[in-house]
Each structure stands twice: as structure tokens, then as C-alpha cells.
Coordinates of C-alpha atoms in Angstrom, one line a residue:
M1 CA 22.3 18.0 11.9
T2 CA 24.6 16.6 14.3
G3 CA 26.5 13.9 14.3
V4 CA 24.8 10.4 16.3
V5 CA 28.2 8.8 16.3
R6 CA 31.0 9.3 17.7
P7 CA 34.4 8.1 19.2
I8 CA 35.2 6.7 22.4
R9 CA 36.8 9.8 23.6
T10 CA 38.7 8.0 26.9
G11 CA 38.2 4.1 27.3
W12 CA 39.5 1.2 28.9
V13 CA 40.4 -2.4 26.9
V14 CA 40.4 -5.2 28.8
T15 CA 44.2 -7.2 28.9
A16 CA 43.1 -9.8 31.1
P17 CA 39.6 -11.8 31.7
V18 CA 36.9 -10.1 33.1
P19 CA 36.8 -11.1 36.6
G20 CA 33.7 -12.8 38.1
P21 CA 30.9 -14.3 36.9
D22 CA 30.2 -13.7 33.2
V23 CA 28.1 -10.6 33.3
D24 CA 26.2 -11.6 30.2
E25 CA 24.6 -14.5 31.5
F26 CA 21.7 -13.6 34.0
A27 CA 18.0 -12.3 32.8
D28 CA 16.7 -10.9 35.9
A29 CA 17.4 -9.6 39.5
D30 CA 17.4 -12.8 40.8
Q31 CA 19.6 -14.3 38.9
V32 CA 22.3 -11.8 39.7
I33 CA 21.6 -11.9 43.5
T34 CA 22.5 -15.4 43.2
A35 CA 25.8 -14.7 41.1
L36 CA 26.8 -12.2 43.6
A37 CA 26.8 -14.4 46.6
G38 CA 28.5 -17.1 44.9
P39 CA 32.3 -18.0 45.3
A40 CA 32.8 -16.5 41.8
A41 CA 31.7 -13.4 42.7
A42 CA 34.5 -12.9 45.7
G43 CA 36.7 -9.7 45.4
D44 CA 36.0 -7.1 42.6
T45 CA 33.9 -8.1 39.8
L46 CA 32.4 -6.2 36.9
L47 CA 29.1 -8.0 37.5
A48 CA 29.3 -6.1 41.3
V49 CA 29.8 -2.5 39.3
Q50 CA 26.8 -3.3 37.2
H51 CA 25.0 -4.0 40.0
P52 CA 26.2 -2.6 43.5
H53 CA 22.7 -2.6 44.7
H54 CA 22.4 -6.2 44.5
T55 CA 25.4 -7.1 46.2
P56 CA 24.8 -9.0 49.5
A57 CA 26.5 -6.1 51.4
A58 CA 23.7 -4.1 49.8
L59 CA 21.0 -6.2 50.4
A60 CA 21.8 -6.9 54.0
S61 CA 21.8 -3.4 55.0
G62 CA 18.2 -2.8 52.9
R63 CA 20.2 0.5 50.9
S64 CA 19.5 1.9 48.0
V65 CA 21.5 2.3 44.7
A66 CA 22.7 6.0 45.6
W67 CA 24.1 4.2 49.1
A68 CA 26.0 1.8 46.9
L69 CA 27.4 3.8 44.1
P70 CA 30.8 4.9 46.1
A71 CA 32.1 1.6 46.7
A72 CA 30.9 0.7 43.1
R73 CA 32.8 3.3 41.9
E74 CA 36.0 2.6 44.1
M75 CA 36.0 -1.2 42.6
L76 CA 35.8 0.1 38.9
D77 CA 38.4 2.2 39.6
R78 CA 40.3 -0.7 40.7
L79 CA 39.3 -2.8 37.8
R80 CA 40.6 -0.3 35.3
R81 CA 44.0 -0.2 36.9
T82 CA 44.3 -3.8 37.4
V83 CA 43.0 -5.3 34.4
Y84 CA 42.5 -2.7 31.4
R85 CA 44.5 0.2 29.7
E86 CA 43.6 3.2 28.3
V87 CA 42.8 4.3 25.2
R88 CA 41.8 7.6 23.5
D89 CA 39.6 8.7 20.4
V90 CA 38.9 5.3 19.6
V91 CA 36.0 3.2 17.6
A92 CA 36.3 -0.6 17.9
P93 CA 35.1 -3.2 15.0
Y94 CA 34.1 -5.9 16.2
L95 CA 33.4 -9.3 15.5
V96 CA 31.3 -12.0 17.4
S97 CA 30.6 -15.5 15.7
G98 CA 29.1 -18.4 17.3
P99 CA 26.3 -20.9 17.6
D100 CA 23.7 -18.6 17.4
G101 CA 24.7 -16.3 14.6
I102 CA 27.5 -13.8 13.2
A103 CA 27.8 -9.7 13.5
L104 CA 30.5 -7.4 12.6
G105 CA 30.0 -3.9 13.8
M106 CA 31.3 -1.3 16.1
L107 CA 31.8 -0.4 19.3
C108 CA 31.5 3.5 19.7
L109 CA 29.6 6.1 21.6
V110 CA 26.2 7.6 20.2
D111 CA 24.0 10.2 21.3
P112 CA 20.0 9.0 21.8
A113 CA 18.9 12.9 22.3
V114 CA 20.3 13.7 18.5
A115 CA 16.9 14.1 16.2
D116 CA 16.7 14.4 12.9
A117 CA 15.4 17.7 10.6
E118 CA 11.8 16.8 11.1
G119 CA 12.6 16.1 15.2
L120 CA 12.5 12.2 15.1
A121 CA 15.0 10.9 17.4
R122 CA 18.0 9.3 15.5
I123 CA 18.2 5.9 18.1
R124 CA 14.8 4.5 17.7
Q125 CA 13.7 2.3 20.8
A126 CA 11.9 -0.9 19.4
E127 CA 10.3 -1.8 22.8
Q128 CA 8.4 -0.7 26.0
V129 CA 10.8 -1.0 28.8
Y130 CA 10.3 -1.7 32.9
P131 CA 10.4 2.3 34.4
T132 CA 12.0 0.8 37.7
V133 CA 14.6 -1.3 35.6
V134 CA 15.4 2.2 33.7
A135 CA 15.6 4.3 36.8
E136 CA 17.9 1.7 38.6
R137 CA 20.5 1.7 35.5
A138 CA 20.3 5.7 35.0
A139 CA 21.5 6.1 38.3
V140 CA 24.1 3.7 38.2
L141 CA 25.3 5.3 34.6
A142 CA 25.3 8.7 35.9
G143 CA 27.1 7.3 39.0
L144 CA 30.0 5.4 37.3
C145 CA 30.3 7.9 34.7
C146 CA 31.2 5.0 32.6
A147 CA 29.5 2.7 30.3
T148 CA 30.2 -0.9 31.1
S149 CA 28.1 -2.8 28.3
A150 CA 26.8 -1.5 24.9
A151 CA 23.4 -1.6 23.2
M152 CA 23.3 -3.5 19.8
L153 CA 21.8 -0.9 16.7
V154 CA 21.1 -2.1 13.7
P155 CA 20.4 0.6 10.7
V156 CA 16.8 0.8 9.4
T157 CA 18.6 0.2 6.2
G158 CA 21.9 0.0 4.6
G159 CA 23.5 -2.5 6.8
A160 CA 25.2 -4.2 4.5
D161 CA 27.5 -0.9 3.6
L162 CA 28.6 -1.1 7.1
T163 CA 29.4 -4.6 7.2
E164 CA 31.4 -4.3 3.9
A165 CA 33.6 -1.0 5.1
L166 CA 33.8 -2.9 8.4
G167 CA 35.5 -6.0 6.5
R168 CA 37.9 -4.1 4.8
V169 CA 39.2 -2.7 8.2
I170 CA 39.1 -6.2 9.9
G171 CA 40.7 -7.8 7.0
G172 CA 43.9 -5.4 7.2
P173 CA 47.1 -6.8 8.9
H174 CA 46.0 -5.3 12.2
K175 CA 45.6 -8.5 14.6
P176 CA 42.8 -8.0 17.1
D177 CA 43.5 -6.1 20.2
V178 CA 41.1 -8.7 22.0
S179 CA 40.1 -12.3 21.2
I180 CA 38.2 -14.5 23.6
A181 CA 35.7 -17.2 23.4
D182 CA 32.6 -17.0 25.9
S183 CA 30.9 -20.2 28.0
A184 CA 28.4 -20.7 24.9
G185 CA 31.4 -20.8 22.4
R186 CA 31.0 -17.7 20.9
R187 CA 34.2 -16.0 19.8
H188 CA 34.4 -12.5 20.2
Q189 CA 37.4 -9.9 18.5
L190 CA 37.7 -6.0 18.8
W191 CA 40.2 -4.1 17.2
L192 CA 41.1 -0.4 18.1
L193 CA 41.1 2.1 15.4
G194 CA 42.4 5.4 16.1
P195 CA 41.5 9.2 14.4
G196 CA 41.9 8.7 10.4
D197 CA 40.6 8.3 7.4
Q198 CA 39.0 4.6 8.2
Q199 CA 37.6 5.7 11.3
D200 CA 35.8 8.8 9.5
E201 CA 34.1 6.8 7.0
L202 CA 32.7 4.2 9.4
I203 CA 31.2 6.7 11.6
D204 CA 29.8 8.3 8.6
I205 CA 28.6 5.4 7.2
A206 CA 26.9 3.7 10.4
Q207 CA 25.1 7.2 11.4
R208 CA 23.5 7.7 7.5
Q209 CA 20.4 6.1 8.5
P210 CA 18.1 6.1 11.6
L211 CA 19.3 3.2 14.0
L212 CA 17.0 0.5 15.8
V213 CA 17.9 -0.7 19.1
A214 CA 17.9 -4.4 18.6
D215 CA 19.1 -5.0 22.2
G216 CA 19.4 -2.6 25.3
N217 CA 16.8 -0.8 25.3
H218 CA 16.9 -0.5 29.2
R219 CA 20.1 0.8 28.3
V220 CA 19.1 3.4 25.6
A221 CA 16.4 4.7 28.3
A222 CA 18.6 5.0 30.9
A223 CA 21.2 6.8 29.2
S224 CA 18.4 9.4 27.8
S225 CA 17.3 9.4 31.5
A226 CA 20.9 10.2 32.7
R227 CA 21.3 12.6 29.9
C228 CA 24.6 11.1 28.7
E229 CA 25.8 9.3 25.7
L230 CA 25.4 5.6 25.3
L231 CA 28.2 2.7 24.6
A232 CA 26.7 0.8 21.4
L233 CA 27.3 -1.8 18.9
V234 CA 26.2 -0.5 15.8
T235 CA 26.1 -3.6 13.5
G236 CA 24.7 -4.9 10.1
G237 CA 24.6 -8.9 10.7
P238 CA 25.6 -10.2 8.6
G239 CA 24.1 -13.2 10.4
L240 CA 22.1 -11.3 13.2
R241 CA 18.7 -13.9 14.5
I242 CA 16.1 -13.1 16.3
G243 CA 15.2 -15.9 18.8
A244 CA 12.6 -16.2 21.1
I245 CA 11.7 -15.0 24.5
H246 CA 9.7 -16.4 26.9
R247 CA 7.8 -15.3 30.2
T248 CA 8.1 -17.1 33.5
L249 CA 5.0 -16.6 36.5
V250 CA 6.8 -16.8 40.0
G251 CA 5.2 -17.0 43.4
T252 CA 1.7 -16.7 42.5
G253 CA 0.4 -19.7 43.9
L254 CA -1.4 -21.0 40.7
G255 CA -1.4 -24.5 39.3
P256 CA -1.9 -25.9 35.7
D257 CA -5.7 -26.5 36.8
D258 CA -6.3 -22.9 38.1
L259 CA -4.5 -21.4 35.1
A260 CA -6.3 -23.9 32.3
A261 CA -9.7 -22.3 34.1
A262 CA -8.9 -18.8 34.3
W263 CA -7.9 -19.1 30.5
R264 CA -11.0 -20.8 29.7
R265 CA -12.9 -18.5 31.5
T266 CA -11.6 -15.6 29.4
G267 CA -12.5 -18.0 26.2
L268 CA -9.4 -19.0 25.4
I269 CA -9.1 -22.6 24.1
V270 CA -6.6 -24.7 26.3
L271 CA -5.6 -28.3 25.1
D272 CA -3.4 -30.6 26.6
A273 CA 0.3 -31.1 24.6
D274 CA 3.3 -33.0 24.8
P275 CA 5.6 -31.1 26.6
N276 CA 8.8 -32.3 24.5
V277 CA 7.1 -30.7 21.6
G278 CA 9.4 -27.0 22.3
A279 CA 8.3 -23.2 22.0
P280 CA 6.0 -22.7 19.0
D281 CA 8.1 -21.5 16.0
Q282 CA 5.1 -19.5 14.6
P283 CA 3.1 -16.9 16.1
G284 CA -0.3 -17.6 17.1
T285 CA -0.4 -20.0 20.5
V286 CA 1.6 -20.3 23.2
L287 CA 3.1 -23.6 25.1
V288 CA 2.4 -23.4 28.8
L289 CA 4.6 -25.8 31.1
A290 CA 3.4 -26.0 34.5
G291 CA 4.0 -29.0 37.2
D292 CA 4.0 -32.2 35.4
R293 CA 1.2 -30.5 32.7
A294 CA 1.7 -28.9 29.2
M295 CA -1.0 -26.9 27.7
L296 CA -1.1 -25.3 24.4
V297 CA -3.4 -21.9 24.3
G298 CA -4.8 -20.6 21.1
L299 CA -4.6 -16.8 21.0
P300 CA -7.5 -15.0 20.1
E301 CA -7.5 -13.5 16.4
P302 CA -7.0 -10.4 16.0
A303 CA -9.7 -7.5 16.7
P304 CA -11.2 -5.3 13.8
G305 CA -9.1 -2.1 13.6
E306 CA -6.5 -3.5 15.7
P307 CA -3.1 -3.0 14.3
L308 CA -1.2 -5.4 12.5
P309 CA 1.1 -6.9 12.6
R310 CA 0.3 -8.3 15.9
I311 CA 2.8 -9.3 18.6
D312 CA 2.3 -12.4 20.7
H313 CA 4.1 -11.0 23.5
G314 CA 1.7 -8.0 24.0
V315 CA -1.2 -10.7 23.9
V316 CA 0.5 -12.8 26.3
E317 CA 0.7 -10.0 28.9
H318 CA -2.5 -8.1 28.5
L319 CA -5.0 -11.3 27.8
L320 CA -3.3 -14.1 29.6
I321 CA -1.6 -12.6 32.6
G322 CA -3.2 -9.1 33.4
E323 CA -7.0 -10.1 32.5
A324 CA -6.9 -13.6 33.0
L325 CA -4.7 -14.1 36.2
G326 CA -4.8 -10.2 37.3
I327 CA -1.6 -10.2 38.0
D328 CA 0.5 -7.6 36.8
P329 CA 2.6 -7.8 34.4
A330 CA 5.1 -5.7 34.8
G331 CA 5.4 -7.1 38.5
P332 CA 7.6 -9.2 40.2
L333 CA 5.6 -12.2 39.7
V334 CA 6.2 -12.3 36.0
R335 CA 9.9 -12.5 34.4
A336 CA 11.3 -12.8 30.9
L337 CA 13.3 -15.8 30.0
P338 CA 15.3 -15.7 26.9
A339 CA 15.5 -18.8 24.5
G340 CA 18.1 -21.3 26.0
T341 CA 17.9 -20.3 29.6
K342 CA 17.0 -22.5 32.2
P343 CA 13.9 -21.1 34.2
A344 CA 14.8 -21.1 37.8
T345 CA 14.0 -23.4 40.6
G346 CA 10.3 -23.0 41.8
V347 CA 8.3 -21.4 38.8
D348 CA 5.0 -21.8 38.8
A349 CA 4.4 -21.8 34.8
V350 CA 6.9 -21.1 31.8
L351 CA 5.1 -19.6 28.8
L352 CA 6.7 -20.1 25.8
I353 CA 6.0 -17.9 23.2
A354 CA 7.4 -17.8 19.4
P355 CA 9.7 -15.8 18.5
V356 CA 9.1 -12.5 16.7
P357 CA 9.8 -12.4 12.8
Y358 CA 12.0 -9.7 11.6
P359 CA 9.5 -8.4 9.4
D360 CA 7.3 -7.9 12.0
V361 CA 9.8 -5.9 14.0
L362 CA 10.4 -3.2 11.1
A363 CA 6.6 -2.9 10.1
V364 CA 6.0 -2.2 13.9
H365 CA 8.5 0.4 13.6
D366 CA 7.7 2.2 10.1
Q367 CA 4.1 2.1 12.0
G368 CA 5.8 4.5 14.8
R369 CA 4.6 1.5 17.6
R370 CA 6.9 -0.2 19.9
M371 CA 7.3 -3.8 20.5
P372 CA 5.7 -4.9 23.9
R373 CA 8.7 -5.1 26.2
K374 CA 10.9 -8.0 26.4
S375 CA 9.4 -9.6 22.9
T376 CA 13.1 -9.6 20.7
Y377 CA 15.7 -11.6 21.7
F378 CA 18.5 -10.6 19.0
T379 CA 21.8 -12.6 19.0
P380 CA 24.8 -12.7 18.7
K381 CA 25.3 -10.2 21.5
P382 CA 28.6 -8.0 22.2
R383 CA 30.1 -9.3 25.5
S384 CA 30.2 -6.7 28.2
G385 CA 33.2 -5.5 29.8
L386 CA 35.8 -5.8 27.1
L387 CA 35.9 -2.2 25.9
L388 CA 34.6 0.2 28.9
A389 CA 33.9 3.9 27.7
G390 CA 34.3 7.2 30.0
L391 CA 31.2 9.6 29.7
D392 CA 32.4 12.7 30.5

């Protein structure tokens, strides 16, 4: 069987702060557009390289990703010359720790097209995706021939073995090649490990089991669409967490009374609630914040024969948004909102959904199903831009 995990043949490790806004802060296109129009995005920035079609120049001309890519390639070349140094044939043990957990993993390349002897993919996508986002990211990835941010992959089993082996590497005398703190108080440390027995051992352990996509389903789908390798952080924890990821309604023209009436017509129970109670911590209910009103919406019991466990995000998108409100859940009026992220100004409503228990994620995977899109928010995540990977 062909190996799924590979060293980064040609990479670039950062030697100075990554220029521009923090590339990992933004949850949707509008936030990226706002950031790229701000003073922090003046000059060359990694955010503009990753989203060239969202820069002020691209938006003003109404041009496509393809039109914006030549300027993005030139900007990436300048960044690699000024704030990066080239490295070859490396994997990168990586430790991130902070208030939202601890992850010890390995940055490397993986091939999303590799299958096992039964024809099953070795990289298992966990969630559904937005096709338009995948198409945009695939075009950027193919146009740049360089991966600038990593997906997070977790072994289906055996993650502790990888954590133990990585611990032996970073516990040695070699100090991290990169050590930074991000705006949320997380510490990111990265070691470069070249060819040799230690690299071979880590690659062997990392690819013993299928790898489940914990974060970056759109990146994985984009790499598959572009027929290229994927930059990934393979990690078994030891302190990964799954936070909530919510939904906002924007530009619908619907007020709290409209929402409550529509949901009650669908047969849902809607009760006034205390807006200070916060998001539900267990599946089964949704707290809706609309204007100066808070409502608790009870989700119906699973239908007979419905696959279990049921994931609340699917019910919210299908029933509360699609059926009751007549809004396309994949359209521009619905946006994902990771826990701890402030909603954009002017939203009509915020639908706070309970985090998905990790056993439910594994159970859905074991059944061969996929989670609803944007339903899991694994933390802590690797920081984009510390190590770039050439895709040749």
C-alpha cells in the first residue's frame, strides 16, 4: 500500500512575524473582505495570498479567482524571499497549547487520494462541505502550487502512540525552530526534523490508521479536487476539544416574532428564555438570540428509523432554516459562527447550538456517514503561515 504521509520536499519556515492580519481569525468571506480592506492588510500579507479574490482590487474590478492569482503568486514569492527560509525533506513536530486545549502533532504532506486494500480512502472526511468554497480553494491551491495552511487530522485509533513518539522528539536537546504566541494566548512551537530514523518512525506511526479530518474538510476536498497533496497536522491530542459552532441569519428581514411564528407552524416548541444562559451544553435544544429577545427552541425527537446519533446541526439547517423559513442553508443568508467569535453587526439572529460530543463524531464515522457541514470546531488549531509546503 502506498504511504499516505510524506515529508515536505520543499518548504519555507517563517523567520519573522507573518505579515498582516492573523490569517486564522476569520470565519466567513465578509470577515476576510473587511480585514483585507483595513490598515493591517497594507502591503504583502498571507491573508491576501490565501484569498486573492477578496482583496479590494479584485472586488473593485469584479474579477474572478483566476484573474487575481498572478498577483497572489508574485506576493507569495516576495513573502518567501523576505520572511521565510527554504527547508527540504522535513516533517515538523508541532506543539500548540492554550486555553482551548493541547495538541502535539506533526506537520507533513498527505495524499488524500490514497486508498486501502478495500478501496476505502485513508483520509476520511468527517463533514459535508460547501461546493463553492471548495471550488475557490481548489483554484487558489492549484494556482499557487503551495499550501499555506494545514488541515487537522486525527488517527481513528492509536493517537496516543503518535503523541508518545513525538514527545520523545521534542523532549530532546533541539530547541524549537519557531516559537510564537498568538492573539488568543496560545503558544505555538515547531521543530524541523530531517531524514533519518526518527522521521521514518513518525511517518510510520502517523499512517498506521486511517486519518479522520478534525478541521479543514474544505481544504481536504479542495486538495482532492486540485489533484494535489495536502498540508496537514496529524495529531492524537492529548488535549483536543470540540467546541460549539453556531449559525447566524443575515439579511433575511425576519424579526424575532417572524422566526417564532414560522417555527411554531412547523410544530416546534418555542419558549422565551434568558439571553444570559449561553449556548446549550447538551444536544436537543437551540438558543436563539434575535434583537432584544432570546428564545429556546426544542428540537423534535428522532424519527423512527433515523440514523443515530442525530447531529443537531443537520436538524437546524434542514428544519429550522430550510423547511420553516424557506432559506437555503448553504446560501449567503446563513453563516457559521465558531464559539467565542463575535457575530457580525446587523445579524438578524444567532442560533446557538450545543457542541457535538466526540463519541458521536466517531459513531457517525463508523457508520460511514458524514457530519453536517461546519458542525465540529476542534481546538487548538495549528497557526497558518508558520510552515509553507510546495506542491510539485
